[in-house]
Amino acid sequence: AREESATSQSRATELEAALRAARDLSETSQSRATELEAELEAARADRAASHTRASELESALDAARAAADVATRDSEDGTRRTTELETEVDVARAATAAATSDRDAATRRVTELETEVGAAKAAIAAATSDLDAATERVAELEQALVAARAAATDREATVETAQRAAESDRA
């Protein structure tokens, strides 16, 4: 009974350590999920800003094209202006392409972060489940330990009673 009690006590200590580790893992996962959600919000904001900038640049491109059409009908000064506007159009196209690329990258990052957030939430759920199971097991082992101690106490009392009876018989 004493060996069973020591074994149960050792197992309860191991399970308590596992419970602490599971709680630490749950806290770490929760912290990582919070960080990822913040990154996700920042990436969404970047994507919205890229969208807005691309729209602005597309509008600027349309305006530059319209001005280039007007300049084409003008004299040599108009021809020079057309060349300048075409250069602006090229710059605007390059900026639009860059903004579109940034928007696409931001969209991919949002998707990645959403996946990471989902994985972190799943890890939290699993850690919480493990923690609950470990807590239940600790409670079961504590009950078993109490029962084992009570049984050991009963056996010790029985042994003492038997020893007294034997001594009484000898006397």
PDB file of C-alpha atoms in Angstrom:
ATOM      1  CA  ALA A   1       0.000   0.000   0.000  1.00  0.00           C
ATOM      2  CA  ARG A   2       2.878   2.345   0.789  1.00  0.00           C
ATOM      3  CA  GLU A   3       4.474   1.525  -2.591  1.00  0.00           C
ATOM      4  CA  GLU A   4       1.131   2.128  -4.312  1.00  0.00           C
ATOM      5  CA  SER A   5       0.791   5.402  -2.426  1.00  0.00           C
ATOM      6  CA  ALA A   6       4.322   6.488  -3.426  1.00  0.00           C
ATOM      7  CA  THR A   7       3.690   5.464  -7.036  1.00  0.00           C
ATOM      8  CA  SER A   8       0.396   7.377  -7.069  1.00  0.00           C
ATOM      9  CA  GLN A   9       2.061  10.397  -5.510  1.00  0.00           C
ATOM     10  CA  SER A  10       4.874  10.250  -8.108  1.00  0.00           C
ATOM     11  CA  ARG A  11       2.337   9.948 -10.930  1.00  0.00           C
ATOM     12  CA  ALA A  12       0.323  12.872  -9.523  1.00  0.00           C
ATOM     13  CA  THR A  13       3.511  14.960  -9.454  1.00  0.00           C
ATOM     14  CA  GLU A  14       4.261  14.015 -13.093  1.00  0.00           C
ATOM     15  CA  LEU A  15       0.732  14.900 -14.149  1.00  0.00           C
ATOM     16  CA  GLU A  16       0.899  18.215 -12.326  1.00  0.00           C
ATOM     17  CA  ALA A  17       4.121  19.002 -14.242  1.00  0.00           C
ATOM     18  CA  ALA A  18       2.377  18.009 -17.500  1.00  0.00           C
ATOM     19  CA  LEU A  19      -0.565  20.209 -16.526  1.00  0.00           C
ATOM     20  CA  ARG A  20       1.760  23.179 -15.962  1.00  0.00           C
ATOM     21  CA  ALA A  21       3.464  22.528 -19.315  1.00  0.00           C
ATOM     22  CA  ALA A  22       0.076  22.353 -21.068  1.00  0.00           C
ATOM     23  CA  ARG A  23      -0.967  25.627 -19.458  1.00  0.00           C
ATOM     24  CA  ASP A  24       2.312  27.267 -20.553  1.00  0.00           C
ATOM     25  CA  LEU A  25       1.761  25.974 -24.109  1.00  0.00           C
ATOM     26  CA  SER A  26      -1.795  27.341 -24.082  1.00  0.00           C
ATOM     27  CA  GLU A  27      -0.577  30.781 -22.964  1.00  0.00           C
ATOM     28  CA  THR A  28       2.177  30.790 -25.608  1.00  0.00           C
ATOM     29  CA  SER A  29      -0.291  29.774 -28.330  1.00  0.00           C
ATOM     30  CA  GLN A  30      -2.751  32.464 -27.218  1.00  0.00           C
ATOM     31  CA  SER A  31       0.013  35.093 -27.307  1.00  0.00           C
ATOM     32  CA  ARG A  32       1.095  33.978 -30.808  1.00  0.00           C
ATOM     33  CA  ALA A  33      -2.542  34.083 -32.012  1.00  0.00           C
ATOM     34  CA  THR A  34      -2.831  37.670 -30.724  1.00  0.00           C
ATOM     35  CA  GLU A  35       0.390  38.648 -32.537  1.00  0.00           C
ATOM     36  CA  LEU A  36      -0.782  37.003 -35.745  1.00  0.00           C
ATOM     37  CA  GLU A  37      -4.151  38.752 -35.537  1.00  0.00           C
ATOM     38  CA  ALA A  38      -2.327  42.097 -35.185  1.00  0.00           C
ATOM     39  CA  GLU A  39      -0.161  41.251 -38.219  1.00  0.00           C
ATOM     40  CA  LEU A  40      -3.299  40.235 -40.102  1.00  0.00           C
ATOM     41  CA  GLU A  41      -4.951  43.595 -39.371  1.00  0.00           C
ATOM     42  CA  ALA A  42      -1.780  45.434 -40.465  1.00  0.00           C
ATOM     43  CA  ALA A  43      -1.623  43.403 -43.686  1.00  0.00           C
ATOM     44  CA  ARG A  44      -5.294  44.152 -44.376  1.00  0.00           C
ATOM     45  CA  ALA A  45      -4.621  47.861 -43.839  1.00  0.00           C
ATOM     46  CA  ASP A  46      -1.636  47.671 -46.240  1.00  0.00           C
ATOM     47  CA  ARG A  47      -3.812  45.914 -48.813  1.00  0.00           C
ATOM     48  CA  ALA A  48      -6.517  48.605 -48.503  1.00  0.00           C
ATOM     49  CA  ALA A  49      -3.890  51.356 -48.875  1.00  0.00           C
ATOM     50  CA  SER A  50      -2.424  49.590 -51.936  1.00  0.00           C
ATOM     51  CA  HIS A  51      -5.919  49.310 -53.424  1.00  0.00           C
ATOM     52  CA  THR A  52      -6.527  53.024 -52.874  1.00  0.00           C
ATOM     53  CA  ARG A  53      -3.143  53.981 -54.321  1.00  0.00           C
ATOM     54  CA  ALA A  54      -3.703  51.758 -57.370  1.00  0.00           C
ATOM     55  CA  SER A  55      -7.088  53.412 -57.963  1.00  0.00           C
ATOM     56  CA  GLU A  56      -5.548  56.859 -57.623  1.00  0.00           C
ATOM     57  CA  LEU A  57      -2.776  55.940 -60.058  1.00  0.00           C
ATOM     58  CA  GLU A  58      -5.250  54.469 -62.526  1.00  0.00           C
ATOM     59  CA  SER A  59      -7.259  57.707 -62.349  1.00  0.00           C
ATOM     60  CA  ALA A  60      -4.061  59.694 -62.850  1.00  0.00           C
ATOM     61  CA  LEU A  61      -3.219  57.447 -65.804  1.00  0.00           C
ATOM     62  CA  ASP A  62      -6.641  58.093 -67.371  1.00  0.00           C
ATOM     63  CA  ALA A  63      -6.225  61.839 -66.828  1.00  0.00           C
ATOM     64  CA  ALA A  64      -2.743  61.745 -68.356  1.00  0.00           C
ATOM     65  CA  ARG A  65      -4.082  59.872 -71.402  1.00  0.00           C
ATOM     66  CA  ALA A  66      -6.830  62.445 -71.872  1.00  0.00           C
ATOM     67  CA  ALA A  67      -4.308  65.267 -71.651  1.00  0.00           C
ATOM     68  CA  ALA A  68      -2.065  63.443 -74.147  1.00  0.00           C
ATOM     69  CA  ASP A  69      -4.991  63.222 -76.603  1.00  0.00           C
ATOM     70  CA  VAL A  70      -5.565  66.984 -76.348  1.00  0.00           C
ATOM     71  CA  ALA A  71      -1.871  67.738 -76.716  1.00  0.00           C
ATOM     72  CA  THR A  72      -1.658  65.589 -79.871  1.00  0.00           C
ATOM     73  CA  ARG A  73      -3.999  68.034 -81.641  1.00  0.00           C
ATOM     74  CA  ASP A  74      -1.844  71.019 -80.740  1.00  0.00           C
ATOM     75  CA  SER A  75       1.249  72.457 -82.440  1.00  0.00           C
ATOM     76  CA  GLU A  76       4.883  71.563 -81.841  1.00  0.00           C
ATOM     77  CA  ASP A  77       4.526  72.775 -78.304  1.00  0.00           C
ATOM     78  CA  GLY A  78       1.686  70.298 -78.058  1.00  0.00           C
ATOM     79  CA  THR A  79       3.964  67.605 -79.456  1.00  0.00           C
ATOM     80  CA  ARG A  80       6.543  68.323 -76.758  1.00  0.00           C
ATOM     81  CA  ARG A  81       3.827  68.242 -74.137  1.00  0.00           C
ATOM     82  CA  THR A  82       2.613  64.947 -75.534  1.00  0.00           C
ATOM     83  CA  THR A  83       6.083  63.473 -75.129  1.00  0.00           C
ATOM     84  CA  GLU A  84       6.178  64.719 -71.536  1.00  0.00           C
ATOM     85  CA  LEU A  85       2.741  63.306 -70.860  1.00  0.00           C
ATOM     86  CA  GLU A  86       3.681  59.973 -72.382  1.00  0.00           C
ATOM     87  CA  THR A  87       6.618  59.860 -70.017  1.00  0.00           C
ATOM     88  CA  GLU A  88       4.239  60.593 -67.129  1.00  0.00           C
ATOM     89  CA  VAL A  89       1.954  57.846 -68.418  1.00  0.00           C
ATOM     90  CA  ASP A  90       4.881  55.399 -68.410  1.00  0.00           C
ATOM     91  CA  VAL A  91       5.775  56.433 -64.874  1.00  0.00           C
ATOM     92  CA  ALA A  92       2.142  56.110 -63.831  1.00  0.00           C
ATOM     93  CA  ARG A  93       1.933  52.655 -65.456  1.00  0.00           C
ATOM     94  CA  ALA A  94       5.060  51.529 -63.634  1.00  0.00           C
ATOM     95  CA  ALA A  95       3.686  52.896 -60.361  1.00  0.00           C
ATOM     96  CA  THR A  96       0.325  51.196 -61.026  1.00  0.00           C
ATOM     97  CA  ALA A  97       2.091  47.890 -61.737  1.00  0.00           C
ATOM     98  CA  ALA A  98       4.101  48.263 -58.520  1.00  0.00           C
ATOM     99  CA  ALA A  99       0.962  49.109 -56.518  1.00  0.00           C
ATOM    100  CA  THR A 100      -0.833  46.117 -58.038  1.00  0.00           C
ATOM    101  CA  SER A 101       2.109  43.887 -57.125  1.00  0.00           C
ATOM    102  CA  ASP A 102       2.072  45.291 -53.567  1.00  0.00           C
ATOM    103  CA  ARG A 103      -1.683  44.691 -53.361  1.00  0.00           C
ATOM    104  CA  ASP A 104      -1.242  41.099 -54.573  1.00  0.00           C
ATOM    105  CA  ALA A 105       1.560  40.500 -52.047  1.00  0.00           C
ATOM    106  CA  ALA A 106      -0.585  41.985 -49.266  1.00  0.00           C
ATOM    107  CA  THR A 107      -3.486  39.743 -50.295  1.00  0.00           C
ATOM    108  CA  ARG A 108      -1.212  36.677 -50.181  1.00  0.00           C
ATOM    109  CA  ARG A 109       0.098  37.737 -46.758  1.00  0.00           C
ATOM    110  CA  VAL A 110      -3.453  38.168 -45.443  1.00  0.00           C
ATOM    111  CA  THR A 111      -4.257  34.647 -46.622  1.00  0.00           C
ATOM    112  CA  GLU A 112      -1.102  33.283 -44.989  1.00  0.00           C
ATOM    113  CA  LEU A 113      -1.841  35.073 -41.733  1.00  0.00           C
ATOM    114  CA  GLU A 114      -5.426  33.857 -41.745  1.00  0.00           C
ATOM    115  CA  THR A 115      -4.096  30.309 -42.139  1.00  0.00           C
ATOM    116  CA  GLU A 116      -1.605  30.841 -39.294  1.00  0.00           C
ATOM    117  CA  VAL A 117      -4.320  32.311 -37.067  1.00  0.00           C
ATOM    118  CA  GLY A 118      -6.506  29.282 -37.805  1.00  0.00           C
ATOM    119  CA  ALA A 119      -3.637  26.930 -36.949  1.00  0.00           C
ATOM    120  CA  ALA A 120      -2.867  28.852 -33.753  1.00  0.00           C
ATOM    121  CA  LYS A 121      -6.522  28.687 -32.710  1.00  0.00           C
ATOM    122  CA  ALA A 122      -6.551  24.948 -33.407  1.00  0.00           C
ATOM    123  CA  ALA A 123      -3.394  24.553 -31.297  1.00  0.00           C
ATOM    124  CA  ILE A 124      -5.035  26.525 -28.486  1.00  0.00           C
ATOM    125  CA  ALA A 125      -8.114  24.313 -28.681  1.00  0.00           C
ATOM    126  CA  ALA A 126      -5.933  21.172 -28.603  1.00  0.00           C
ATOM    127  CA  ALA A 127      -3.864  22.509 -25.686  1.00  0.00           C
ATOM    128  CA  THR A 128      -7.052  23.424 -23.824  1.00  0.00           C
ATOM    129  CA  SER A 129      -8.419  19.936 -24.437  1.00  0.00           C
ATOM    130  CA  ASP A 130      -5.127  18.395 -23.207  1.00  0.00           C
ATOM    131  CA  LEU A 131      -5.206  20.672 -20.182  1.00  0.00           C
ATOM    132  CA  ASP A 132      -8.778  19.640 -19.375  1.00  0.00           C
ATOM    133  CA  ALA A 133      -7.881  15.956 -19.754  1.00  0.00           C
ATOM    134  CA  ALA A 134      -4.794  16.391 -17.569  1.00  0.00           C
ATOM    135  CA  THR A 135      -6.850  18.235 -14.944  1.00  0.00           C
ATOM    136  CA  GLU A 136      -9.409  15.433 -14.894  1.00  0.00           C
ATOM    137  CA  ARG A 137      -6.628  12.841 -14.624  1.00  0.00           C
ATOM    138  CA  VAL A 138      -5.022  14.720 -11.737  1.00  0.00           C
ATOM    139  CA  ALA A 139      -8.388  14.801  -9.951  1.00  0.00           C
ATOM    140  CA  GLU A 140      -8.804  11.047 -10.521  1.00  0.00           C
ATOM    141  CA  LEU A 141      -5.300  10.347  -9.254  1.00  0.00           C
ATOM    142  CA  GLU A 142      -5.846  12.556  -6.217  1.00  0.00           C
ATOM    143  CA  GLN A 143      -9.005  10.578  -5.405  1.00  0.00           C
ATOM    144  CA  ALA A 144      -7.110   7.308  -5.909  1.00  0.00           C
ATOM    145  CA  LEU A 145      -4.326   8.598  -3.658  1.00  0.00           C
ATOM    146  CA  VAL A 146      -6.812   9.501  -0.909  1.00  0.00           C
ATOM    147  CA  ALA A 147      -8.401   6.045  -1.228  1.00  0.00           C
ATOM    148  CA  ALA A 148      -4.962   4.343  -1.162  1.00  0.00           C
ATOM    149  CA  ARG A 149      -3.949   6.302   1.943  1.00  0.00           C
ATOM    150  CA  ALA A 150      -7.222   5.372   3.652  1.00  0.00           C
ATOM    151  CA  ALA A 151      -6.687   1.704   2.739  1.00  0.00           C
ATOM    152  CA  ALA A 152      -3.092   1.858   4.014  1.00  0.00           C
ATOM    153  CA  THR A 153      -4.298   3.407   7.279  1.00  0.00           C
ATOM    154  CA  ASP A 154      -6.917   0.654   7.618  1.00  0.00           C
ATOM    155  CA  ARG A 155      -4.267  -2.032   6.968  1.00  0.00           C
ATOM    156  CA  GLU A 156      -1.907  -0.503   9.506  1.00  0.00           C
ATOM    157  CA  ALA A 157      -4.728  -0.455  12.064  1.00  0.00           C
ATOM    158  CA  THR A 158      -5.518  -4.113  11.249  1.00  0.00           C
ATOM    159  CA  VAL A 159      -1.842  -5.069  11.647  1.00  0.00           C
ATOM    160  CA  GLU A 160      -1.622  -3.236  14.977  1.00  0.00           C
ATOM    161  CA  THR A 161      -4.818  -4.940  16.194  1.00  0.00           C
ATOM    162  CA  ALA A 162      -3.435  -8.332  15.119  1.00  0.00           C
ATOM    163  CA  GLN A 163      -0.121  -7.610  16.873  1.00  0.00           C
ATOM    164  CA  ARG A 164      -1.921  -6.633  20.103  1.00  0.00           C
ATOM    165  CA  ALA A 165      -4.034  -9.781  19.888  1.00  0.00           C
ATOM    166  CA  ALA A 166      -0.896 -11.905  19.341  1.00  0.00           C
ATOM    167  CA  GLU A 167       0.849 -10.261  22.259  1.00  0.00           C
ATOM    168  CA  SER A 168      -2.235 -10.746  24.394  1.00  0.00           C
ATOM    169  CA  ASP A 169      -2.375 -14.431  23.418  1.00  0.00           C
ATOM    170  CA  ARG A 170       1.318 -14.856  24.289  1.00  0.00           C
ATOM    171  CA  ALA A 171       0.806 -13.270  27.643  1.00  0.00           C
TER     172      ALA A 171
END
